[in-house]
Every structure is written in C-alpha cells, then in structure tokens.
XYZ file of C-alpha atoms in Angstrom:
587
model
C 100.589 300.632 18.295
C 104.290 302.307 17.658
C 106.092 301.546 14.610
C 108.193 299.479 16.747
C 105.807 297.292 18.437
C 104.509 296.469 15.287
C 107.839 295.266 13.909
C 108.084 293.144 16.861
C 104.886 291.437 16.621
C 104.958 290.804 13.216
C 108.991 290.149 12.054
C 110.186 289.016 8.941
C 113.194 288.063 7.206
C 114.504 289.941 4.171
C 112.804 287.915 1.955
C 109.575 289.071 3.990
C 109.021 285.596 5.818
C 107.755 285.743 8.913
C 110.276 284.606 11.776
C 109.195 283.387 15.225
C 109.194 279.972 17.016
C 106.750 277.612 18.099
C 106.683 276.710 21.286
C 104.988 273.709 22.527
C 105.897 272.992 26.526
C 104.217 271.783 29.285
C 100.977 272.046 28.680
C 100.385 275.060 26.571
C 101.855 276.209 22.862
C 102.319 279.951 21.990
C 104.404 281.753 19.264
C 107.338 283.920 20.008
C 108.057 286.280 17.310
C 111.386 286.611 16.554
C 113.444 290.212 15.884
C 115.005 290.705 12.573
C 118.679 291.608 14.066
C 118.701 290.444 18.108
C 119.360 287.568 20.144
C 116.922 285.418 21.767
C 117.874 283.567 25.267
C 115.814 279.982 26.115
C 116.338 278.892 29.467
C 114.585 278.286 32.754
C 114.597 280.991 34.849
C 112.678 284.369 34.827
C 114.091 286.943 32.780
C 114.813 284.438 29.242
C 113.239 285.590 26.670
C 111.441 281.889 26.076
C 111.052 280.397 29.468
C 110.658 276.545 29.639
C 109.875 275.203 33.244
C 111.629 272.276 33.470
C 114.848 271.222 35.624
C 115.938 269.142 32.556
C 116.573 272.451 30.939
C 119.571 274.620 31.987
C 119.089 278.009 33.495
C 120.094 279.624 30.616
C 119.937 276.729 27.739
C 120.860 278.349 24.156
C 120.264 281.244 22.271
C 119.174 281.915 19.115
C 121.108 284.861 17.365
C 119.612 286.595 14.121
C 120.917 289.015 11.547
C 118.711 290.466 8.857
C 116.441 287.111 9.847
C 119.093 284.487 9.390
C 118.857 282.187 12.742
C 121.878 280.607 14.238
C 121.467 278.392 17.475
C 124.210 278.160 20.124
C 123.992 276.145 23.000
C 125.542 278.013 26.227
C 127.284 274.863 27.777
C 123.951 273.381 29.116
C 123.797 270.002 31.133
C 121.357 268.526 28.770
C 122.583 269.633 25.709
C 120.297 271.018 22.884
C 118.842 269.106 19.977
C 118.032 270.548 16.396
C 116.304 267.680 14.358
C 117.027 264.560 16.742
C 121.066 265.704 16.859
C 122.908 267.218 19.650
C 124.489 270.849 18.281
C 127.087 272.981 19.702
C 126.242 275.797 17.607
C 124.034 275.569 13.748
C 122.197 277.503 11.405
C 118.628 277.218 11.710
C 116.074 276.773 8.322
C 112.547 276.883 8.749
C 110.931 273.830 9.835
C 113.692 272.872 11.957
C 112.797 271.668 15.355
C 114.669 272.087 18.977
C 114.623 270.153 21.736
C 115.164 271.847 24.616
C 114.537 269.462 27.915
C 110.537 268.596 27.446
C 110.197 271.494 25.162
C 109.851 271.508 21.511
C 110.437 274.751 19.416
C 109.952 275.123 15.954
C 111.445 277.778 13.542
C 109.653 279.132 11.542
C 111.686 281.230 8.815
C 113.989 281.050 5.538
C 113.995 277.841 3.827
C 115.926 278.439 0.472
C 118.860 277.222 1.916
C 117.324 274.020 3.472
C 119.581 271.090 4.806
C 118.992 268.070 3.598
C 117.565 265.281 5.594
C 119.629 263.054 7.578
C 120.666 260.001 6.456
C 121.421 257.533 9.478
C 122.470 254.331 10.257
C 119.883 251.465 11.322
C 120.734 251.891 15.102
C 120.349 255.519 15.336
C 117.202 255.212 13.365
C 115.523 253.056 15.910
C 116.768 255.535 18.629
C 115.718 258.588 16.886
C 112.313 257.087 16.588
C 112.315 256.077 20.858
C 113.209 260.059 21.452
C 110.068 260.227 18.946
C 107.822 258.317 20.584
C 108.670 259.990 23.919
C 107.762 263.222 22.548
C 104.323 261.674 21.380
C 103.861 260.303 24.615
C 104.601 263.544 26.134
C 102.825 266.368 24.059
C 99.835 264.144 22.689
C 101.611 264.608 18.673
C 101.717 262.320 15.771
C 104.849 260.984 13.529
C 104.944 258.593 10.657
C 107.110 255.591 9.749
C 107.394 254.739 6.000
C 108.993 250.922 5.134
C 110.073 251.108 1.656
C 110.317 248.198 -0.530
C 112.954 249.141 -2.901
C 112.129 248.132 -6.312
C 115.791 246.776 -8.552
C 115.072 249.479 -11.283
C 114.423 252.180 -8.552
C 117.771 252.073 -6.133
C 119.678 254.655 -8.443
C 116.548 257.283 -8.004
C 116.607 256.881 -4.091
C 118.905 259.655 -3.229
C 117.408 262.434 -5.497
C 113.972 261.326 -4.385
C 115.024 261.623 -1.071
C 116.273 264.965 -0.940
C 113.323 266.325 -3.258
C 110.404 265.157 -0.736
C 112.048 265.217 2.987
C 112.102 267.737 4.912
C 115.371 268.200 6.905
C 113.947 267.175 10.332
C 113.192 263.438 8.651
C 115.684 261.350 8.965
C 116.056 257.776 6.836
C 118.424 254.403 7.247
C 118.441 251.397 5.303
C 117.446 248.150 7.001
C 119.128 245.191 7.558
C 117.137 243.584 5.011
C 118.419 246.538 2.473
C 114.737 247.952 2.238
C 114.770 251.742 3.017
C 112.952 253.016 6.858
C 111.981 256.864 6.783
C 111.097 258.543 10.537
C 108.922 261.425 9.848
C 108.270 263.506 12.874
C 105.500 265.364 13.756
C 103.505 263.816 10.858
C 100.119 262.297 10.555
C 98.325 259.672 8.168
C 97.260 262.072 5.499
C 100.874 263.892 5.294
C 102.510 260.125 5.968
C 100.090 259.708 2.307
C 101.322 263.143 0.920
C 104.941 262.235 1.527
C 104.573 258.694 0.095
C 102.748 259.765 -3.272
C 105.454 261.797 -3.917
C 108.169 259.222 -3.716
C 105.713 256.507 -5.638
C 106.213 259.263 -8.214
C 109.624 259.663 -8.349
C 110.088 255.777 -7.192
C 106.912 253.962 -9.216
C 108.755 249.898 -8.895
C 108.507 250.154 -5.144
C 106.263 249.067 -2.671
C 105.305 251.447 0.225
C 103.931 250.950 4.155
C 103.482 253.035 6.509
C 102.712 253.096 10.412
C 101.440 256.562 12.335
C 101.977 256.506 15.950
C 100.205 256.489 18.718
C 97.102 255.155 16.110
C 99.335 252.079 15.496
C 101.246 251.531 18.031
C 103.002 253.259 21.241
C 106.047 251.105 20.764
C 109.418 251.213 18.448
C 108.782 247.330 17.414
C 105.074 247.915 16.952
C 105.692 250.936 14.538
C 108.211 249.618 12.671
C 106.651 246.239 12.430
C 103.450 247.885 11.148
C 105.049 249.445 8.682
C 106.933 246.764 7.169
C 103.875 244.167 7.054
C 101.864 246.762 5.130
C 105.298 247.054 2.239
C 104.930 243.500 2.492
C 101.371 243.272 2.125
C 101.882 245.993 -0.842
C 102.512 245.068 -4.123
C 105.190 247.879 -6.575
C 103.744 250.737 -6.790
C 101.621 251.215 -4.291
C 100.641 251.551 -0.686
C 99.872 250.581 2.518
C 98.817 251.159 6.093
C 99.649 249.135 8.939
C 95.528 249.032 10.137
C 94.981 247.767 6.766
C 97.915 245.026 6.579
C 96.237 243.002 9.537
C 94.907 239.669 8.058
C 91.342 238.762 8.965
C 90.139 235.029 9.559
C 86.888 234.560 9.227
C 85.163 232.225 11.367
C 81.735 230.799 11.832
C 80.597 233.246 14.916
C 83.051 235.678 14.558
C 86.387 236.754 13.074
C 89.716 236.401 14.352
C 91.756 239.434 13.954
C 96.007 239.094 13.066
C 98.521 241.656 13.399
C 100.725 241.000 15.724
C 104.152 238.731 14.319
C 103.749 236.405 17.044
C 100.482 235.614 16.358
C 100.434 235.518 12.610
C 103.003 232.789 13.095
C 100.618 231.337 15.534
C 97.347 230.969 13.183
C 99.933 229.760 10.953
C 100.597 226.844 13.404
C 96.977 226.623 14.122
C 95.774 226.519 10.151
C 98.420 223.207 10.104
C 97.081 221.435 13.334
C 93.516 221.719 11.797
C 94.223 220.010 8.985
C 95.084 217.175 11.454
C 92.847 214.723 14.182
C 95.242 215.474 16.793
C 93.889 216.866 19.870
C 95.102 220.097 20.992
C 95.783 222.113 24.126
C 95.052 225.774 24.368
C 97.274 227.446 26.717
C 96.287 231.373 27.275
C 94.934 234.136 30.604
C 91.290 234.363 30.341
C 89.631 236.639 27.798
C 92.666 236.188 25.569
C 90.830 234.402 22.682
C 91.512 231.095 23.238
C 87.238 230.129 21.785
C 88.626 231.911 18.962
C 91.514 229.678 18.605
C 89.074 226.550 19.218
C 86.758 227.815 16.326
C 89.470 228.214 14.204
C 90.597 225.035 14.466
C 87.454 223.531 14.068
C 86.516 226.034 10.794
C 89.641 225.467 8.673
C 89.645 221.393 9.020
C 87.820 219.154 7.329
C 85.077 218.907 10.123
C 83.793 222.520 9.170
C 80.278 221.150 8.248
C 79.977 219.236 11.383
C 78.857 220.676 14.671
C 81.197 222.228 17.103
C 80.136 222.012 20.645
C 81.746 223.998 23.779
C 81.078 223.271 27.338
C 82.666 225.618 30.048
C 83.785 223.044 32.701
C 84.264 225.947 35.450
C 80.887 227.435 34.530
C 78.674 224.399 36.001
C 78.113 222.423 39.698
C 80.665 219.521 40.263
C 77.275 217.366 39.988
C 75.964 218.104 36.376
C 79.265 218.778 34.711
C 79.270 214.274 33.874
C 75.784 214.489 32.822
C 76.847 217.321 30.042
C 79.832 215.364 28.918
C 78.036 212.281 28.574
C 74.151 212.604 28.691
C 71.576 211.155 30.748
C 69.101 208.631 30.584
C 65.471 209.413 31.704
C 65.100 209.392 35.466
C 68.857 208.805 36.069
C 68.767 211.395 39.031
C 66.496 213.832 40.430
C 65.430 216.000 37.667
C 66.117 214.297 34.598
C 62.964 214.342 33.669
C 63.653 213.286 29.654
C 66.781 211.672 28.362
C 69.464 213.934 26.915
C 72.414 213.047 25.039
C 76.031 214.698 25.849
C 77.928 216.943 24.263
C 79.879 213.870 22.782
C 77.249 212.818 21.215
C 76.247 216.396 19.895
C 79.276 217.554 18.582
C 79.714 213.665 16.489
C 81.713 214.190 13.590
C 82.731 217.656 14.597
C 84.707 219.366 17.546
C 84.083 218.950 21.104
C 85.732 222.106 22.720
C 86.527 221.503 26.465
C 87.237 225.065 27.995
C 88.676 225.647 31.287
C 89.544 221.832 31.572
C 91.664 222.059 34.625
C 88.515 222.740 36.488
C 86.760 219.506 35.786
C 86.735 216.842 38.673
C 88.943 214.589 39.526
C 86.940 211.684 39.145
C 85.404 212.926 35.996
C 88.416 213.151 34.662
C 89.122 209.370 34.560
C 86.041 208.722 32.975
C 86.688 211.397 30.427
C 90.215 209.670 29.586
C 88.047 206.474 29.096
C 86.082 208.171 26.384
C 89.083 209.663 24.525
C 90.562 206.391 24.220
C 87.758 204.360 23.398
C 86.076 206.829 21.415
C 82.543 205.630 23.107
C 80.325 207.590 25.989
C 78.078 205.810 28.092
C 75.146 208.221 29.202
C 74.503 208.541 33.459
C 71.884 205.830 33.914
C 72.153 203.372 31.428
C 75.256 200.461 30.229
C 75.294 200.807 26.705
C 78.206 201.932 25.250
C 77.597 204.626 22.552
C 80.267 205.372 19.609
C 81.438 208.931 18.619
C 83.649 210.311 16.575
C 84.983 213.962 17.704
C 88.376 215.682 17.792
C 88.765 217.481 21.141
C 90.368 220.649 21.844
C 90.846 222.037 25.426
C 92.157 224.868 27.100
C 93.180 226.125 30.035
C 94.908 229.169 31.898
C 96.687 226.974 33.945
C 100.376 225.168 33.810
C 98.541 221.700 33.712
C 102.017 219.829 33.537
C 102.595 221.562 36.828
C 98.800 220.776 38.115
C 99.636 216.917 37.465
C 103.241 216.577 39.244
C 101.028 218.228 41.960
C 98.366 215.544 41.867
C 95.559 218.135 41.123
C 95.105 216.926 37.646
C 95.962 213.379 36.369
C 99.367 213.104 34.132
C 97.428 210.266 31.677
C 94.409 212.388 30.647
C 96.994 215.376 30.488
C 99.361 213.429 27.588
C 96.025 212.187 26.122
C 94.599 216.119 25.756
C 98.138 217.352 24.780
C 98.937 215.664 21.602
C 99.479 219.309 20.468
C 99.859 222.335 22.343
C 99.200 226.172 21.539
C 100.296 229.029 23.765
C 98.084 232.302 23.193
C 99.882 234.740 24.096
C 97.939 238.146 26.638
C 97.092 241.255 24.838
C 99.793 243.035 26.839
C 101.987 241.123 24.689
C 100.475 242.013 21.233
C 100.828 245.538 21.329
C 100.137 246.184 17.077
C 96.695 244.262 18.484
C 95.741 246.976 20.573
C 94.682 249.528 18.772
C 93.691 247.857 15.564
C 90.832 245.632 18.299
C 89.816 249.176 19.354
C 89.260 249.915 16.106
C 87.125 247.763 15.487
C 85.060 247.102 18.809
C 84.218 250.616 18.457
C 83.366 250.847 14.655
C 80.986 247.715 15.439
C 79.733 249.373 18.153
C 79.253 252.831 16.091
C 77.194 250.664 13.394
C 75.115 248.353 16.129
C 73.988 251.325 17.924
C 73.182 253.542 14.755
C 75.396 256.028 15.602
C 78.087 257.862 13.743
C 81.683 257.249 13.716
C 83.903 258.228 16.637
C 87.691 259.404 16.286
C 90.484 258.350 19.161
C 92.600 260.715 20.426
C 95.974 260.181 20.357
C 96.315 260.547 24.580
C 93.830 258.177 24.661
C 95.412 255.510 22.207
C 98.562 255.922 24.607
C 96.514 254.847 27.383
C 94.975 252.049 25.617
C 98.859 250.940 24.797
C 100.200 251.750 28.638
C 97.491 249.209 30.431
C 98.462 245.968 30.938
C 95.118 244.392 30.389
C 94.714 241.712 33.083
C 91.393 240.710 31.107
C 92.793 240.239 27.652
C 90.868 241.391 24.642
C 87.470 240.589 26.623
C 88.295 243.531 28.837
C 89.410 245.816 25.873
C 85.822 245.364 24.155
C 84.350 245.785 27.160
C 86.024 249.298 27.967
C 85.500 250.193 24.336
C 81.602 249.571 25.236
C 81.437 251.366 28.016
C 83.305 254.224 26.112
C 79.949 254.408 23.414
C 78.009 253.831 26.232
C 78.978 257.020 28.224
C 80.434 259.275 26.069
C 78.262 260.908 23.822
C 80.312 262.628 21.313
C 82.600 262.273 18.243
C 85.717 262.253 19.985
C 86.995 259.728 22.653
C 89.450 261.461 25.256
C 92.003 259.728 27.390
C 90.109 261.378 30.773
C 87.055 259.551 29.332
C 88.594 255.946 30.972
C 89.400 258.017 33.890
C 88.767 255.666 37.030
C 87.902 252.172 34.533
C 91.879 251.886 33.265
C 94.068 252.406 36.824
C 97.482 250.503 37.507
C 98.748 250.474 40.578
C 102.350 251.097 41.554
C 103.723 247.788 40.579
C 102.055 247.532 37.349
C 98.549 245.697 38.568
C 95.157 246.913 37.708
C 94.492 249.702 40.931
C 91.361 250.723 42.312
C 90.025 253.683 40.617
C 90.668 257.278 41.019
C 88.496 258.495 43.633
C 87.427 255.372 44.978
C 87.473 255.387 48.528
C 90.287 254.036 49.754
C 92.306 256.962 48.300
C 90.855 259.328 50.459
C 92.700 260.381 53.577
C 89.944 260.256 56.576
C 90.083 262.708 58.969
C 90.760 261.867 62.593
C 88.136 262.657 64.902
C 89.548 262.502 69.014
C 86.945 262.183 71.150
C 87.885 264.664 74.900
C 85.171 265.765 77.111
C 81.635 265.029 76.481
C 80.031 266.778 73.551
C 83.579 268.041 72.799
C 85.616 267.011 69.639
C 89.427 267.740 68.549
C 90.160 267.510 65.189
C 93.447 267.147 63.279
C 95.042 270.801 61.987
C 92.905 271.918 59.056
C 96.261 272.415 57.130
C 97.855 268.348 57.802
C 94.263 267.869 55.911
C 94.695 269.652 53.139
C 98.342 268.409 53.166
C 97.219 264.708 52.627
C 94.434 265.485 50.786
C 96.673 267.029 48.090
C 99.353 264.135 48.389
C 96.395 261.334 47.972
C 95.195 263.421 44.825
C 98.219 264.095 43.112
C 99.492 260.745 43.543
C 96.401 259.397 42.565
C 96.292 261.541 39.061
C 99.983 260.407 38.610
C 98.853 256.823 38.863
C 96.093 257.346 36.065
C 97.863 258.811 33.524
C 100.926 256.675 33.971
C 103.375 259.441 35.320
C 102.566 261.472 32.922
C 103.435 265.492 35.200
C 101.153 268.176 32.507
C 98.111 265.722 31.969
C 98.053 264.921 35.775
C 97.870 268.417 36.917
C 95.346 268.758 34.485
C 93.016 266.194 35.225
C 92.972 267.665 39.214
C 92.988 271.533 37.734
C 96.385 272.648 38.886
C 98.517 275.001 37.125
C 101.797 273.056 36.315
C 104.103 274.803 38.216
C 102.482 274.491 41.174
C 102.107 270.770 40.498
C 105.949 270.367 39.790
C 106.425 272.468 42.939
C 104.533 270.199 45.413
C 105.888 267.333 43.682
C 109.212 268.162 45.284
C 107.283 269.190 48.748
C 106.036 266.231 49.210
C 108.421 263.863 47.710
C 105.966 262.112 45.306
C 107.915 260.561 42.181
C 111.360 261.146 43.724
C-alpha cells in the first residue's frame, strides 16, 4: 500500500485523532475516512464522495471542508436543508461527536473535540419537537435515545448550568418544563449511558431527584417518553434514580396482579380503590381482553369484602337455558338433568362479590328476574318458592354502550340504572401506550421463569412493532403473542421479523390477514382454447403482480417502514425504492 493510500485510510487531525464519519443510511453503516486538507461532497447522485440514496436529500446536499483536520460543514442550498445536532445550519464548524442529518441519513464526525460546543439549551416546545425528529430516527434506523426528568432540588438550581456543560455532550439538548423541573433529550443513548450520564449529574447535583425513559424500550411515543420519565423523578426520592419500567405501580390481587403505568389509568385504580371502599354497584365499561376481571378483582380485593368469596359467571359463555339456573340455583329435579340441587352464584359469592361479565348478553327475560334480586336482595332457586336472602355487591361489565342497548329496547333501562350506580371506562391497550412494553416485559419474563428457560432481550425494531399495532384484543392478545414468541423462537433475542405474519394491519389501520396468506397471492389465469390446449397470461404481467402483491404486502408488515421491507423480501434497497415508483405503491 503507497504512502498515500495509507494516509487516506487512516487520517488524522494534528493532534493525531482520527477523522472520518459515520455513516448510518438505509440499511447499511460504513466509515468514510476523512482527508486531513480536502473537501468532502454528500449528496445523492453518483460521483459524491458520500452517496445517500434518498430523494429527500439534494443532489449535491453539503460538503464538509477540512484544513489540517478542522471540519467545517456548508450546506450547498439544498431543498431539505441540513441538520447538525437537531438544528438547521447554513454553514458550522464541526467537533467530534456531532451528528448530521442529511434526508434519512445520519453521519457522525468523528474528530477534534477540545473545542467542543456546548449543549443546547432550548425552550419546552422545541424540546418536545427535537425529541419527535428523535423518535423518527429510532423508528427509522432501529437506535436508542434517553430522556432524563430532573427534579431540581432548592439548594441545587445555582449548580445546574456548570453541571450541565461538564456532562452533555453538544448533540444533547435540555429545556426546563413548565413545572420548572429540568427535561434532558439525549440522542443516540441507551439505559446504561442514560445511568452514566445521570450519576454524573447526581454528583455534581446530589438534592435532586432523577428519572429517566429510553426509547423504543419505554415507549415509541413523545408523551409516553416523557411521561415515563417524569413518574420515575416522581417516584424518586433526592438523590437518586429512576427508570420509567421501574416507576409502574403494581396492585396485587388475589389471582393475579394488576399492572399501572399509564396516567390514565393510575387515575383510574385511583377511582377504583375509592368505589371499593363503597356497596355501590359498578359498571365496567372496556373492548374485550382489556382487563376489565382485573378491574372486578380489584374492586372486590381492596374493600372490605376481601375475605369473602368472589364469584364470576360469563353470561355470553353459557346456553340461553342454563344461564337462570347459574344465577340462581336449582332445586333437585327442577329440569332434565338436575340431578342434585345446586345453589347459584348468589348464593356462593354471599357476603362477597358477584361479578357479572359480559352482562349485555344475558336474556331478556332473565334480566327482569335479575333486577328482582338486586332489589330485594333474595334469589329464589329454579324449582322451588322459597325466597332465599343474600348479601353481595355486584359488579358487571360489558363492551357494549348499554345506555344505547336500552333506548334500543335490547336491554331494559331499569336493570341498566340499577347495575350503574357507578361506572368505570377501561380504556384499550392502544390507548395506554407506556403499558405496552412494560406488559411485554413481563409476559415474557413469566414466561422465561415458567418454562425454565433463560432470559430473552427485545429488540428495539421489535418493541416498535409492539407500539405500532393497534391491538384489537387488548392485553389478552399481547400475552398471547408474547407466548407464541417463547413458544417459537428459540433464542436469546426476540426480532421484529419474529411476529412476521401474527401482527398485520391492514390499510386502514385493522388487524390484516397475514403476510403470505393466500389471499395476497396473485393467481394466475389459466384460458382454456382448443382441447388439451392452454394459454396462459405473459410470464412477465406475473412476475409484475407477483412483485406488487409482495412488496405491498412487506410494506403493510412493517408499517411503511422502505429498508426493513426490502429486507424482509431480500431486495437490495434501491431496487425496492425503484419499483416503488414503477408501480406506484406508497405514492
């Protein structure tokens, strides 16, 4: 190798750092060295020195000029502008660790830091917008960042500055909050340098209290990130620290545990820890699988009637005919079958909690005799007279609008005000996005532990697809996939391609069919001429729709996402993007 090659391939500054960029784009990463004294062109066309295949990025973007292995970016009047650190530049000097954004790309220099800016201090707004470019580039490239809430201690607001500038790097940014506690975005950062970062400033800033959130592990979401983070300051006392996995509250419940992270439904146990204390009966509203049983038990385990039995009975779950006899009980020989008397779940559940699920299922004319019992408090078993006293609170639910089912005459008003003397909307899991992960935590760690096997990490594509699905089944479905995941996929690592085909939306947003599945496939047409002669369809309108059904179908499964699609169907990228615009797909 010549003298000269060798400078090229290994360059250096004149303080003898090495000088190139990192590029991460589309789906591959690569260093480019950098020359000591030279110009470097980005841009998208053949012939740049860094090429970047994307029409978001200008044929000739910026450049990057050096002298003795100083870096200065200039932008050459491109459409999209270029980014250093989050902010749009016109022309800057570049310090190591600074990071460009260049359409979808992402370039890192690597070089001198003595002279390192400071990091940016922003306003609240820009904050939050800063961390939505973020979370894009997460999405995108499959990275990492951290958000750090920061309870400011009194004695500590003097020190914030100076600790600031001593343990950011220049690509963080930080804003105060509207409640005056401090929010730091730090990009391209995971939980143990989110930990590294914070131990510093507990250091220089020991009276506060510290949380922090790492995306896409906590969230997928601005809110969810920055709501993470500031329940785990809260949940921190001065001094010390927090994660937002670890600031979820746990209720623990007779057959289970009911796990809180999400604001809207910490206010909600809240609600539901005050209606247990009372003997009103209460109305679960909530789409199936969302955890309305858990709501019931809850109820039931914080009130008084904890040591009393708590009896369910699914009302969609049995015939029209036998659904009377389990309310109420039987007498011996009241019907075909009743071969021994057997007392209702009334009387089962006395002094406890009769839970009534899927009420808006039960019968008509069961329903007036269930209205009887709630107001008379006494059940008269199928096959006999006597009147038998109970004492139970009742809680129902439903996933249907039963206000709306009784204007409609399908359920009847009285029973309706009788069941309703409190009400409780559960929200879906779509809605409780911090939930998400922090369930799939945990379904799979109790799966790891049930089955004997070791612990298994999430990727952070994976924990984007978790986030993207809109979960029609609620958290049911979400253990469910998280059991077929330990079922099927034998290693330490869980993949986003491993849900390939079980986690499919559809164009408008609805669970799809799944990739593959039949109905995808374009059939070929088969005309029928003379006898024992066929005519098929050009080989090449075949392959034509066959490519169309298969690109749009990886599209659909990773959510639009152009590099992981091409990937999952083995295409290079550019030949992707290319037949993209051939066949119109995503235009």
């Amino acid at each position: 190798m010549s003298t000269a090659a060798m400078t090229r391939a290994t360059p250096s500054s004149a303080d003898g750092a090495r000088v190139y960029l990192l590029v991460v784009a589309g789906d591959a990463s690569w260093m480019h060295p950098l020359p000591r004294d030279g110009a470097v062109v980005i841009g998208r066309v053949a012939g740049c020195d860094v090429q970047i295949a994307d029409n978001a990025v200008s044929r000739q973007h910026a450049r990057i000029d050096l002298i003795d292995g100083r870096a200065t970016v200039t932008d050459l009047n491109s459409q999209n502008g270029t980014l250093v650190n989050n902010q749009r530049v016109d022309r800057r000097e570049l310090v190591g660790g600074d990071v460009l954004t260049i359409g979808t790309g992402v370039l890192v220099f690597h070089g001198p830091s003595s002279h390192a800016l400071p990091m940016t201090m922003v306003g609240w707004d820009e904050l939050r917008s800063l961390l939505a470019r973020e979370l894009d580039r997460v999405a995108h490239f499959g990275r990492e960042l951290a958000v750090v809430h920061v309870r400011i201690g009194a004695e500590d607001r003097g020190k914030v500055a100076a600790a600031l500038t001593s343990h950011l790097r220049s690509l963080d940014a930080a804003a105060w909050t509207p409640e005056r506690d401090l929010c730091l975005l730090l990009p391209e950062v995971d939980a143990d340098g989110a930990v590294a970062t914070i131990d510093g400033l507990l250091a220089a800033l020991p009276a506060s209290s510290f949380g922090y959130a790492v995306a896409p592990r906590d969230g997928c979401d601005a809110d969810s990130i920055l709501g993470g983070a500031r329940a785990a300051a809260i949940a921190s006392v001065g001094g010390t620290r927090a994660s937002a996995a670890g600031a979820m509250r746990e209720v623990p419940l007779a057959n289970g545990t009911a796990i809180i992270a999400d604001p809207a439904m910490v206010r909600l146990y809240a609600l539901v820890e005050r209606l247990a204390a009372a003997a009103l009966p209460v109305l679960v509203y909530g789409e199936t699988g969302a955890g309305k049983e858990l709501v019931a038990e809850a109820l039931h385990h914080l009130s008084a009637r904890k040591g009393k039995p708590r009896v369910a009975l699914n009302c969609a779950a049995l015939p029209e005919a036998l659904v009377e006899s389990e309310l109420f009980g039987h007498e011996r020989g009241a019907f075909s079958g009743a071969v021994a008397t057997k007392p209702g779940i009334f009387e089962q559940a006395d002094g406890g909690t009769v839970f009534l699920d899927e009420i808006g299922e039960l019968p008509l004319q069961v329903q007036a005799k269930l209205l009887r019992v709630i107001e008379t408090m006494r059940v008269t078993r199928v096959g006999d007279t006597r009147e038998i006293a109970v004492d139970v609170r009742i809680v129902s639910a439903t996933n249907r609008d039963l206000k709306d089912e009784a204007k409609r005459g399908r359920f009847r008003q009285d029973l309706y005000f009788r069941l309703s003397g409190a009400t409780v909307w559960l929200p879906p899991l779509r809605d409780r996005p911090r939930e998400i992960p922090i369930l799939a935590q945990r379904f799979l760690a109790d799966g790891c532990a049930k089955a004997g096997r070791g612990p298994v990490t999430v990727s952070p594509a994976l924990y984007q697809r978790l986030a993207a699905y809109p979960w029609p089944g609620n958290v049911r479905e979400l253990k469910n996939v998280c059991q077929f995941l330990l079922a099927t996929v034998t290693g330490a690592r869980l993949e986003d391609w491993h849900v390939d085909g079980v986690l499919v939306v559809d164009g408008d947003g609805a669970p799809g069919p799944a990739v593959g599945s039949s109905p995808a496939l374009p059939v070929p047409l088969v005309e029928v001429g003379e006898p024992g002669e066929r005519k098929f369809r050009p080989l090449g309108e075949e392959i034509e729709e066959l490519e169309r059904a298969r690109i749009t179908e990886a599209l659909r499964s990773t959510h639009g996402n152009q590099t992981r699609a091409a990937r999952a169907i083995g295409m290079p990228l550019r030949t992707f993007l290319s037949k993209l615009k051939r066949y119109g797909i995503g235009g």
